[in-house]
Amino acid sequence: MSSASIAPPRGADSRRATDAPQPDSPHIATVAVRATRHHLHTAWRAVTAFGGAVVSVVVLGEYADR
């Protein structure tokens, strides 16, 4: 095997692909909206779980008195 087949073609960039800027990366505002939405979703899940527990305690508490 000759060294010509291993060497990069002429005019090729010698930098690694990870060193190049990523033009397809999302805008910072898009990332912030996704993070905010994720945190709001997590908070809403906590509120609904707590609300469901409160309803269960109230319902079971009223039946426990009988």
C-alpha atoms as an extended CHARMM CRD file, in Angstrom:
* protein
*
        66  EXT
         1         1  MET       CA              0.0000000000        0.0000000000        0.0000000000  PROA      1               0.0000000000
         2         2  SER       CA              1.4710000000        3.3400000000       -0.9420000000  PROA      2               0.0000000000
         3         3  SER       CA              1.5300000000        6.3910000000        1.2980000000  PROA      3               0.0000000000
         4         4  ALA       CA             -0.4120000000        8.3640000000       -1.3220000000  PROA      4               0.0000000000
         5         5  SER       CA             -3.5990000000        6.4850000000       -0.5060000000  PROA      5               0.0000000000
         6         6  ILE       CA             -3.2570000000        7.2910000000        3.2150000000  PROA      6               0.0000000000
         7         7  ALA       CA             -2.4710000000       11.0040000000        2.9060000000  PROA      7               0.0000000000
         8         8  PRO       CA             -5.3600000000       13.4610000000        2.7030000000  PROA      8               0.0000000000
         9         9  PRO       CA             -6.1410000000       14.8570000000       -0.7380000000  PROA      9               0.0000000000
        10        10  ARG       CA             -4.4800000000       18.0880000000       -1.7790000000  PROA      10              0.0000000000
        11        11  GLY       CA             -6.2260000000       21.2030000000       -0.5730000000  PROA      11              0.0000000000
        12        12  ALA       CA             -7.9930000000       19.3250000000        2.2020000000  PROA      12              0.0000000000
        13        13  ASP       CA             -8.2210000000       21.0400000000        5.5470000000  PROA      13              0.0000000000
        14        14  SER       CA             -5.8010000000       19.4470000000        7.9900000000  PROA      14              0.0000000000
        15        15  ARG       CA             -7.8730000000       20.4560000000       11.0490000000  PROA      15              0.0000000000
        16        16  ARG       CA            -10.0200000000       17.9020000000       12.7960000000  PROA      16              0.0000000000
        17        17  ALA       CA            -13.7640000000       18.0100000000       12.2250000000  PROA      17              0.0000000000
        18        18  THR       CA            -14.3860000000       18.8510000000       15.8910000000  PROA      18              0.0000000000
        19        19  ASP       CA            -12.3010000000       22.0350000000       15.5960000000  PROA      19              0.0000000000
        20        20  ALA       CA            -14.5770000000       23.4950000000       12.9410000000  PROA      20              0.0000000000
        21        21  PRO       CA            -17.4950000000       25.6970000000       14.0330000000  PROA      21              0.0000000000
        22        22  GLN       CA            -20.8480000000       23.9850000000       14.0050000000  PROA      22              0.0000000000
        23        23  PRO       CA            -23.2000000000       25.9230000000       11.7190000000  PROA      23              0.0000000000
        24        24  ASP       CA            -26.0790000000       23.5480000000       12.4680000000  PROA      24              0.0000000000
        25        25  SER       CA            -26.1040000000       24.2360000000       16.2070000000  PROA      25              0.0000000000
        26        26  PRO       CA            -29.3510000000       25.7760000000       17.5050000000  PROA      26              0.0000000000
        27        27  HSD       CA            -29.5580000000       29.4340000000       18.4280000000  PROA      27              0.0000000000
        28        28  ILE       CA            -29.1310000000       30.2770000000       22.1210000000  PROA      28              0.0000000000
        29        29  ALA       CA            -32.7320000000       31.5060000000       22.3300000000  PROA      29              0.0000000000
        30        30  THR       CA            -33.9590000000       28.1290000000       21.0950000000  PROA      30              0.0000000000
        31        31  VAL       CA            -31.8840000000       26.3490000000       23.7190000000  PROA      31              0.0000000000
        32        32  ALA       CA            -33.1900000000       28.6840000000       26.4470000000  PROA      32              0.0000000000
        33        33  VAL       CA            -36.8120000000       28.0910000000       25.4170000000  PROA      33              0.0000000000
        34        34  ARG       CA            -36.2990000000       24.3270000000       25.4830000000  PROA      34              0.0000000000
        35        35  ALA       CA            -34.7000000000       24.4740000000       28.9340000000  PROA      35              0.0000000000
        36        36  THR       CA            -37.4680000000       26.7140000000       30.2820000000  PROA      36              0.0000000000
        37        37  ARG       CA            -40.1490000000       24.4560000000       28.8480000000  PROA      37              0.0000000000
        38        38  HSD       CA            -38.4460000000       21.4230000000       30.3920000000  PROA      38              0.0000000000
        39        39  HSD       CA            -38.3200000000       23.0360000000       33.8360000000  PROA      39              0.0000000000
        40        40  LEU       CA            -41.9290000000       24.2040000000       33.6100000000  PROA      40              0.0000000000
        41        41  HSD       CA            -42.9900000000       20.6910000000       32.6300000000  PROA      41              0.0000000000
        42        42  THR       CA            -41.1170000000       19.2320000000       35.5870000000  PROA      42              0.0000000000
        43        43  ALA       CA            -42.6730000000       21.7870000000       37.9380000000  PROA      43              0.0000000000
        44        44  TRP       CA            -46.1560000000       21.0630000000       36.5570000000  PROA      44              0.0000000000
        45        45  ARG       CA            -45.6550000000       17.3340000000       37.1370000000  PROA      45              0.0000000000
        46        46  ALA       CA            -44.7150000000       18.0430000000       40.7550000000  PROA      46              0.0000000000
        47        47  VAL       CA            -47.7780000000       20.2590000000       41.2380000000  PROA      47              0.0000000000
        48        48  THR       CA            -50.1370000000       17.6430000000       39.8060000000  PROA      48              0.0000000000
        49        49  ALA       CA            -48.5820000000       14.8840000000       41.9080000000  PROA      49              0.0000000000
        50        50  PHE       CA            -48.8870000000       16.9680000000       45.0620000000  PROA      50              0.0000000000
        51        51  GLY       CA            -52.4400000000       17.9730000000       44.1450000000  PROA      51              0.0000000000
        52        52  GLY       CA            -53.3790000000       14.3510000000       43.5860000000  PROA      52              0.0000000000
        53        53  ALA       CA            -51.9340000000       13.4210000000       46.9610000000  PROA      53              0.0000000000
        54        54  VAL       CA            -53.9110000000       16.2090000000       48.6470000000  PROA      54              0.0000000000
        55        55  VAL       CA            -57.1410000000       15.0330000000       47.0170000000  PROA      55              0.0000000000
        56        56  SER       CA            -56.4380000000       11.4660000000       48.1210000000  PROA      56              0.0000000000
        57        57  VAL       CA            -55.8350000000       12.5360000000       51.7190000000  PROA      57              0.0000000000
        58        58  VAL       CA            -59.0320000000       14.5990000000       51.7760000000  PROA      58              0.0000000000
        59        59  VAL       CA            -61.1300000000       11.8050000000       50.2610000000  PROA      59              0.0000000000
        60        60  LEU       CA            -59.6070000000        9.0620000000       52.4190000000  PROA      60              0.0000000000
        61        61  GLY       CA            -59.7650000000       11.2740000000       55.5000000000  PROA      61              0.0000000000
        62        62  GLU       CA            -63.4830000000       11.8140000000       55.0810000000  PROA      62              0.0000000000
        63        63  TYR       CA            -64.1550000000        8.1100000000       54.6110000000  PROA      63              0.0000000000
        64        64  ALA       CA            -61.9290000000        7.2040000000       57.5580000000  PROA      64              0.0000000000
        65        65  ASP       CA            -64.1990000000        9.1860000000       59.9340000000  PROA      65              0.0000000000
        66        66  ARG       CA            -67.2080000000        6.9770000000       59.2030000000  PROA      66              0.0000000000
